[in-house]
Amino acid sequence: MRISSCFKTPIFYDIYGGVSNKINIKETKYYKSKKPQIIDLQKEKIFKPLINKIKESTLDISKNVFKITRPYSVDVVSLWLNKRAPNTDHTAHMHQNTFLSGVFFLEDTQSPLCFLRPQPLPVLPIVDEYNEFNSNKLRHHGIKDCIVLFPSYLYHFVSINEDPKSRLTLAFDIMLRGEYGEIDQTTVGQYKI
């Protein structure tokens, strides 16, 4: 797993080799649907290999990056198929009330997933090359079987699909089930999710 720092916000990239072939989305009723977005797929058996990999990655990220030591269970609370037709985009947004969100690329795409800096740089000196430290936007061009996980509060969008075919991705939201709140010398605001 490779970690990139996006405006001091971690973004996680990995390759789930062969998972898109197991799903084989083009042979399913979901692909044949005319809708650009098919929701509530997280309980469907066909997506179980992906869900299992997402849960493994989330536990690893929780332990090794966020340093979460208490036991939590990972719940993929939503999973949906996105079919972005040529010349369409998806406006900037974020996902509320979840821990991590992500995108799984079912095939290669030239239409990038973009992330916006939470607090834009007020002064932008001219640079030779933009990177995650000196720009207000970071782009990720998806390749087949690539997964991108990021904190749900991070604003993101999809640029205009310039490919002649639809852009196929699976997007999802993750919640950690367990205890929440601050713990210091006095217990403040604890609750369970």
Tab-separated table of N, CA and C in Angstrom, residues 62-180:
chain	number	residue	atom	x	y	z
A	62	SER	N	-6.599	1.840	9.753
A	62	SER	CA	-7.022	2.254	11.097
A	62	SER	C	-5.911	2.035	12.108
A	63	LYS	N	-5.297	0.865	12.041
A	63	LYS	CA	-4.254	0.497	12.998
A	63	LYS	C	-2.942	1.232	12.741
A	64	ASN	N	-2.479	1.236	11.500
A	64	ASN	CA	-1.133	1.710	11.200
A	64	ASN	C	-1.014	3.188	10.855
A	65	VAL	N	-2.093	3.821	10.440
A	65	VAL	CA	-2.033	5.244	10.097
A	65	VAL	C	-2.753	6.084	11.139
A	66	PHE	N	-4.013	5.735	11.428
A	66	PHE	CA	-4.780	6.511	12.396
A	66	PHE	C	-4.517	6.078	13.835
A	67	LYS	N	-3.763	4.993	14.018
A	67	LYS	CA	-3.361	4.485	15.336
A	67	LYS	C	-4.550	4.158	16.226
A	68	ILE	N	-5.581	3.588	15.646
A	68	ILE	CA	-6.773	3.166	16.381
A	68	ILE	C	-6.482	1.790	16.959
A	69	THR	N	-6.499	1.681	18.286
A	69	THR	CA	-6.131	0.423	18.933
A	69	THR	C	-7.327	-0.347	19.488
A	70	ARG	N	-8.410	0.342	19.739
A	70	ARG	CA	-9.593	-0.355	20.260
A	70	ARG	C	-10.225	-1.190	19.154
A	71	PRO	N	-10.921	-2.249	19.530
A	71	PRO	CA	-11.550	-3.069	18.486
A	71	PRO	C	-12.760	-2.362	17.849
A	72	TYR	N	-12.737	-2.300	16.542
A	72	TYR	CA	-13.848	-1.766	15.760
A	72	TYR	C	-14.159	-2.772	14.670
A	73	SER	N	-15.416	-2.828	14.292
A	73	SER	CA	-15.768	-3.630	13.128
A	73	SER	C	-15.967	-2.679	11.953
A	74	VAL	N	-15.595	-3.143	10.786
A	74	VAL	CA	-15.699	-2.320	9.578
A	74	VAL	C	-17.020	-2.635	8.894
A	75	ASP	N	-17.757	-1.592	8.586
A	75	ASP	CA	-19.036	-1.738	7.904
A	75	ASP	C	-19.007	-0.890	6.628
A	76	VAL	N	-19.066	-1.547	5.480
A	76	VAL	CA	-19.208	-0.814	4.216
A	76	VAL	C	-20.699	-0.487	4.112
A	77	VAL	N	-21.033	0.749	4.470
A	77	VAL	CA	-22.442	1.132	4.615
A	77	VAL	C	-23.121	1.463	3.298
A	78	SER	N	-22.319	1.727	2.272
A	78	SER	CA	-22.899	1.981	0.958
A	78	SER	C	-21.884	1.617	-0.117
A	79	LEU	N	-22.407	1.116	-1.221
A	79	LEU	CA	-21.594	0.779	-2.393
A	79	LEU	C	-22.473	1.033	-3.606
A	80	TRP	N	-21.936	1.759	-4.585
A	80	TRP	CA	-22.739	2.058	-5.761
A	80	TRP	C	-21.865	2.064	-7.012
A	81	LEU	N	-22.509	1.727	-8.114
A	81	LEU	CA	-21.866	1.727	-9.422
A	81	LEU	C	-22.089	3.077	-10.079
A	82	ASN	N	-21.001	3.676	-10.567
A	82	ASN	CA	-21.078	4.919	-11.333
A	82	ASN	C	-20.745	4.625	-12.780
A	83	LYS	N	-21.626	5.070	-13.671
A	83	LYS	CA	-21.371	4.985	-15.112
A	83	LYS	C	-21.439	6.411	-15.648
A	84	ARG	N	-20.272	7.033	-15.802
A	84	ARG	CA	-20.206	8.408	-16.294
A	84	ARG	C	-20.074	8.377	-17.808
A	85	ALA	N	-21.085	8.837	-18.484
A	85	ALA	CA	-21.094	8.862	-19.950
A	85	ALA	C	-20.054	9.852	-20.472
A	86	PRO	N	-19.650	9.705	-21.732
A	86	PRO	CA	-18.732	10.688	-22.312
A	86	PRO	C	-19.282	12.107	-22.167
A	87	ASN	N	-18.378	13.038	-21.940
A	87	ASN	CA	-18.700	14.468	-21.801
A	87	ASN	C	-19.520	14.803	-20.562
A	88	THR	N	-19.509	13.937	-19.550
A	88	THR	CA	-20.172	14.260	-18.283
A	88	THR	C	-19.120	14.307	-17.179
A	89	ASP	N	-19.470	14.966	-16.096
A	89	ASP	CA	-18.574	15.058	-14.945
A	89	ASP	C	-19.382	14.814	-13.676
A	90	HIS	N	-18.739	14.947	-12.534
A	90	HIS	CA	-19.434	14.831	-11.247
A	90	HIS	C	-18.906	15.949	-10.364
A	91	THR	N	-19.792	16.798	-9.910
A	91	THR	CA	-19.440	18.017	-9.193
A	91	THR	C	-18.727	17.730	-7.870
A	92	ALA	N	-18.012	18.714	-7.360
A	92	ALA	CA	-17.288	18.586	-6.090
A	92	ALA	C	-18.260	18.332	-4.945
A	93	HIS	N	-17.896	17.376	-4.114
A	93	HIS	CA	-18.728	17.009	-2.980
A	93	HIS	C	-17.886	16.267	-1.952
A	94	MET	N	-18.473	16.004	-0.813
A	94	MET	CA	-17.850	15.171	0.213
A	94	MET	C	-18.931	14.279	0.792
A	95	HIS	N	-18.525	13.316	1.602
A	95	HIS	CA	-19.479	12.374	2.180
A	95	HIS	C	-19.503	12.587	3.684
A	96	GLN	N	-20.663	12.872	4.223
A	96	GLN	CA	-20.780	13.132	5.654
A	96	GLN	C	-21.123	11.862	6.415
A	97	ASN	N	-20.771	11.873	7.677
A	97	ASN	CA	-21.164	10.826	8.630
A	97	ASN	C	-20.542	9.469	8.363
A	98	THR	N	-19.413	9.414	7.675
A	98	THR	CA	-18.685	8.169	7.518
A	98	THR	C	-17.205	8.422	7.765
A	99	PHE	N	-16.456	7.355	7.981
A	99	PHE	CA	-15.037	7.438	8.320
A	99	PHE	C	-14.176	7.588	7.068
A	100	LEU	N	-14.300	6.641	6.158
A	100	LEU	CA	-13.564	6.675	4.898
A	100	LEU	C	-14.536	6.513	3.737
A	101	SER	N	-14.132	7.025	2.600
A	101	SER	CA	-14.848	6.809	1.347
A	101	SER	C	-13.825	6.313	0.342
A	102	GLY	N	-14.311	5.818	-0.786
A	102	GLY	CA	-13.357	5.332	-1.760
A	102	GLY	C	-13.955	5.083	-3.121
A	103	VAL	N	-13.046	4.804	-4.051
A	103	VAL	CA	-13.407	4.495	-5.432
A	103	VAL	C	-12.579	3.297	-5.873
A	104	PHE	N	-13.242	2.333	-6.517
A	104	PHE	CA	-12.575	1.183	-7.112
A	104	PHE	C	-12.772	1.284	-8.616
A	105	PHE	N	-11.670	1.244	-9.358
A	105	PHE	CA	-11.717	1.403	-10.810
A	105	PHE	C	-11.890	0.040	-11.477
A	106	LEU	N	-12.986	-0.119	-12.183
A	106	LEU	CA	-13.295	-1.378	-12.858
A	106	LEU	C	-12.530	-1.527	-14.165
A	107	GLU	N	-11.993	-0.427	-14.682
A	107	GLU	CA	-11.179	-0.450	-15.894
A	107	GLU	C	-10.346	0.834	-15.938
A	108	ASP	N	-9.387	0.894	-16.842
A	108	ASP	CA	-8.566	2.093	-17.000
A	108	ASP	C	-9.447	3.262	-17.430
A	109	THR	N	-9.094	4.454	-16.969
A	109	THR	CA	-9.840	5.644	-17.352
A	109	THR	C	-8.902	6.833	-17.467
A	110	GLN	N	-9.218	7.746	-18.372
A	110	GLN	CA	-8.467	8.993	-18.497
A	110	GLN	C	-9.165	10.132	-17.776
A	111	SER	N	-10.365	9.883	-17.276
A	111	SER	CA	-11.141	10.891	-16.574
A	111	SER	C	-10.736	10.862	-15.101
A	112	PRO	N	-9.950	11.847	-14.640
A	112	PRO	CA	-9.375	11.737	-13.296
A	112	PRO	C	-10.353	11.994	-12.156
A	113	LEU	N	-10.060	11.318	-11.051
A	113	LEU	CA	-10.670	11.606	-9.756
A	113	LEU	C	-9.820	12.720	-9.164
A	114	CYS	N	-10.444	13.812	-8.760
A	114	CYS	CA	-9.703	14.978	-8.265
A	114	CYS	C	-10.062	15.270	-6.818
A	115	PHE	N	-9.067	15.705	-6.061
A	115	PHE	CA	-9.248	16.088	-4.667
A	115	PHE	C	-8.921	17.555	-4.514
A	116	LEU	N	-9.703	18.252	-3.682
A	116	LEU	CA	-9.477	19.672	-3.433
A	116	LEU	C	-8.887	19.873	-2.042
A	117	ARG	N	-7.926	20.765	-1.946
A	117	ARG	CA	-7.331	21.117	-0.655
A	117	ARG	C	-8.441	21.653	0.261
A	118	PRO	N	-8.520	21.141	1.505
A	118	PRO	CA	-9.575	21.620	2.412
A	118	PRO	C	-9.546	23.136	2.640
A	119	GLN	N	-8.368	23.716	2.745
A	119	GLN	CA	-8.212	25.158	2.876
A	119	GLN	C	-7.328	25.620	1.718
A	120	PRO	N	-7.891	26.267	0.703
A	120	PRO	CA	-7.082	26.661	-0.456
A	120	PRO	C	-5.908	27.553	-0.060
A	121	LEU	N	-4.802	27.372	-0.773
A	121	LEU	CA	-3.645	28.240	-0.555
A	121	LEU	C	-4.030	29.654	-0.983
A	122	PRO	N	-3.876	30.653	-0.109
A	122	PRO	CA	-4.280	32.009	-0.466
A	122	PRO	C	-3.306	32.687	-1.426
A	123	VAL	N	-2.057	32.224	-1.448
A	123	VAL	CA	-1.033	32.806	-2.295
A	123	VAL	C	-0.432	31.672	-3.115
A	124	LEU	N	-0.441	31.795	-4.428
A	124	LEU	CA	0.066	30.735	-5.294
A	124	LEU	C	1.251	31.241	-6.119
A	125	PRO	N	2.473	31.100	-5.580
A	125	PRO	CA	3.637	31.482	-6.375
A	125	PRO	C	3.721	30.607	-7.635
A	126	ILE	N	4.335	31.107	-8.667
A	126	ILE	CA	4.513	30.333	-9.890
A	126	ILE	C	5.548	29.254	-9.621
A	127	VAL	N	5.219	28.019	-10.003
A	127	VAL	CA	6.107	26.878	-9.758
A	127	VAL	C	6.402	26.178	-11.083
A	128	ASP	N	7.458	25.377	-11.095
A	128	ASP	CA	7.811	24.621	-12.291
A	128	ASP	C	6.946	23.389	-12.463
A	129	GLU	N	6.510	22.830	-11.331
A	129	GLU	CA	5.720	21.597	-11.374
A	129	GLU	C	4.804	21.549	-10.157
A	130	TYR	N	3.529	21.277	-10.404
A	130	TYR	CA	2.591	21.172	-9.289
A	130	TYR	C	2.676	19.805	-8.625
A	131	ASN	N	2.485	19.798	-7.301
A	131	ASN	CA	2.417	18.554	-6.534
A	131	ASN	C	1.442	18.752	-5.377
A	132	GLU	N	1.320	17.761	-4.485
A	132	GLU	CA	0.326	17.852	-3.407
A	132	GLU	C	0.644	18.925	-2.370
A	133	PHE	N	1.845	19.499	-2.412
A	133	PHE	CA	2.215	20.513	-1.429
A	133	PHE	C	2.014	21.936	-1.935
A	134	ASN	N	1.980	22.146	-3.253
A	134	ASN	CA	1.941	23.510	-3.770
A	134	ASN	C	0.727	23.789	-4.668
A	135	SER	N	-0.254	22.919	-4.645
A	135	SER	CA	-1.431	23.136	-5.493
A	135	SER	C	-2.705	22.989	-4.676
A	136	ASN	N	-3.793	23.442	-5.249
A	136	ASN	CA	-5.088	23.336	-4.578
A	136	ASN	C	-5.888	22.130	-5.037
A	137	LYS	N	-5.317	21.354	-5.975
A	137	LYS	CA	-6.030	20.201	-6.516
A	137	LYS	C	-5.033	19.082	-6.785
A	138	LEU	N	-5.453	17.859	-6.511
A	138	LEU	CA	-4.647	16.678	-6.805
A	138	LEU	C	-5.479	15.763	-7.684
A	139	ARG	N	-4.880	15.192	-8.737
A	139	ARG	CA	-5.596	14.321	-9.671
A	139	ARG	C	-5.078	12.899	-9.572
A	140	HIS	N	-6.003	11.956	-9.764
A	140	HIS	CA	-5.629	10.546	-9.814
A	140	HIS	C	-6.296	9.920	-11.034
A	141	HIS	N	-5.486	9.457	-11.978
A	141	HIS	CA	-6.006	8.750	-13.150
A	141	HIS	C	-6.091	7.273	-12.792
A	142	GLY	N	-7.292	6.735	-12.828
A	142	GLY	CA	-7.518	5.363	-12.401
A	142	GLY	C	-7.066	4.324	-13.407
A	143	ILE	N	-6.558	3.240	-12.877
A	143	ILE	CA	-6.246	2.074	-13.690
A	143	ILE	C	-7.060	0.902	-13.146
A	144	LYS	N	-7.287	-0.072	-13.985
A	144	LYS	CA	-8.084	-1.241	-13.610
A	144	LYS	C	-7.553	-1.857	-12.320
A	145	ASP	N	-8.455	-2.169	-11.413
A	145	ASP	CA	-8.192	-2.802	-10.118
A	145	ASP	C	-7.536	-1.882	-9.097
A	146	CYS	N	-7.397	-0.586	-9.410
A	146	CYS	CA	-6.850	0.365	-8.443
A	146	CYS	C	-7.971	0.810	-7.509
A	147	ILE	N	-7.632	0.906	-6.231
A	147	ILE	CA	-8.583	1.429	-5.250
A	147	ILE	C	-7.972	2.656	-4.597
A	148	VAL	N	-8.802	3.651	-4.350
A	148	VAL	CA	-8.387	4.870	-3.671
A	148	VAL	C	-9.308	5.039	-2.473
A	149	LEU	N	-8.724	5.130	-1.286
A	149	LEU	CA	-9.487	5.363	-0.059
A	149	LEU	C	-9.048	6.699	0.522
A	150	PHE	N	-9.999	7.451	1.082
A	150	PHE	CA	-9.681	8.775	1.609
A	150	PHE	C	-10.685	9.138	2.691
A	151	PRO	N	-10.292	10.031	3.620
A	151	PRO	CA	-11.252	10.480	4.636
A	151	PRO	C	-12.486	11.078	3.963
A	152	SER	N	-13.642	10.730	4.468
A	152	SER	CA	-14.900	11.119	3.827
A	152	SER	C	-15.102	12.627	3.741
A	153	TYR	N	-14.444	13.381	4.605
A	153	TYR	CA	-14.620	14.836	4.605
A	153	TYR	C	-13.864	15.536	3.471
A	154	LEU	N	-13.024	14.814	2.746
A	154	LEU	CA	-12.211	15.432	1.698
A	154	LEU	C	-13.057	15.683	0.440
A	155	TYR	N	-13.117	16.945	0.014
A	155	TYR	CA	-13.866	17.275	-1.199
A	155	TYR	C	-13.198	16.636	-2.413
A	156	HIS	N	-14.037	16.067	-3.272
A	156	HIS	CA	-13.540	15.396	-4.468
A	156	HIS	C	-14.563	15.531	-5.586
A	157	PHE	N	-14.095	15.321	-6.810
A	157	PHE	CA	-14.979	15.395	-7.966
A	157	PHE	C	-14.347	14.607	-9.099
A	158	VAL	N	-15.102	14.427	-10.172
A	158	VAL	CA	-14.599	13.746	-11.357
A	158	VAL	C	-14.631	14.735	-12.512
A	159	SER	N	-13.487	14.865	-13.184
A	159	SER	CA	-13.403	15.753	-14.351
A	159	SER	C	-14.277	15.227	-15.489
A	160	ILE	N	-14.462	16.034	-16.489
A	160	ILE	CA	-15.253	15.634	-17.658
A	160	ILE	C	-14.659	14.374	-18.275
A	161	ASN	N	-15.526	13.417	-18.538
A	161	ASN	CA	-15.097	12.159	-19.149
A	161	ASN	C	-14.838	12.408	-20.629
A	162	GLU	N	-13.568	12.425	-21.003
A	162	GLU	CA	-13.192	12.669	-22.391
A	162	GLU	C	-13.005	11.373	-23.171
A	163	ASP	N	-13.208	10.231	-22.508
A	163	ASP	CA	-13.141	8.942	-23.199
A	163	ASP	C	-14.380	8.767	-24.071
A	164	PRO	N	-14.296	7.998	-25.149
A	164	PRO	CA	-15.473	7.743	-25.980
A	164	PRO	C	-16.452	6.754	-25.344
A	165	LYS	N	-16.071	6.135	-24.240
A	165	LYS	CA	-16.950	5.186	-23.555
A	165	LYS	C	-17.216	5.662	-22.128
A	166	SER	N	-18.194	5.064	-21.467
A	166	SER	CA	-18.530	5.430	-20.096
A	166	SER	C	-17.408	5.053	-19.140
A	167	ARG	N	-17.245	5.844	-18.103
A	167	ARG	CA	-16.268	5.595	-17.046
A	167	ARG	C	-16.951	4.739	-15.985
A	168	LEU	N	-16.401	3.552	-15.689
A	168	LEU	CA	-17.008	2.622	-14.750
A	168	LEU	C	-16.216	2.556	-13.454
A	169	THR	N	-16.863	2.916	-12.354
A	169	THR	CA	-16.242	2.808	-11.041
A	169	THR	C	-17.270	2.324	-10.031
A	170	LEU	N	-16.774	1.777	-8.953
A	170	LEU	CA	-17.595	1.481	-7.783
A	170	LEU	C	-17.143	2.427	-6.683
A	171	ALA	N	-18.060	3.140	-6.083
A	171	ALA	CA	-17.747	4.047	-4.979
A	171	ALA	C	-18.392	3.502	-3.713
A	172	PHE	N	-17.843	3.896	-2.568
A	172	PHE	CA	-18.344	3.333	-1.313
A	172	PHE	C	-18.030	4.239	-0.136
A	173	ASP	N	-18.740	3.999	0.953
A	173	ASP	CA	-18.513	4.669	2.236
A	173	ASP	C	-18.328	3.616	3.309
A	174	ILE	N	-17.455	3.919	4.280
A	174	ILE	CA	-17.096	2.977	5.341
A	174	ILE	C	-17.323	3.623	6.699
A	175	MET	N	-17.888	2.851	7.614
A	175	MET	CA	-18.041	3.285	8.999
A	175	MET	C	-17.337	2.273	9.892
A	176	LEU	N	-16.663	2.762	10.917
A	176	LEU	CA	-16.123	1.886	11.959
A	176	LEU	C	-17.176	1.801	13.044
A	177	ARG	N	-17.587	0.583	13.372
A	177	ARG	CA	-18.605	0.381	14.406
A	177	ARG	C	-17.920	0.135	15.741
A	178	GLY	N	-18.264	0.934	16.731
A	178	GLY	CA	-17.682	0.794	18.056
A	178	GLY	C	-17.865	2.077	18.852
A	179	GLU	N	-16.963	2.317	19.787
A	179	GLU	CA	-17.057	3.469	20.682
A	179	GLU	C	-16.406	4.697	20.073
A	180	TYR	N	-17.036	5.857	20.299
A	180	TYR	CA	-16.529	7.137	19.819
A	180	TYR	C	-16.506	8.125	20.968
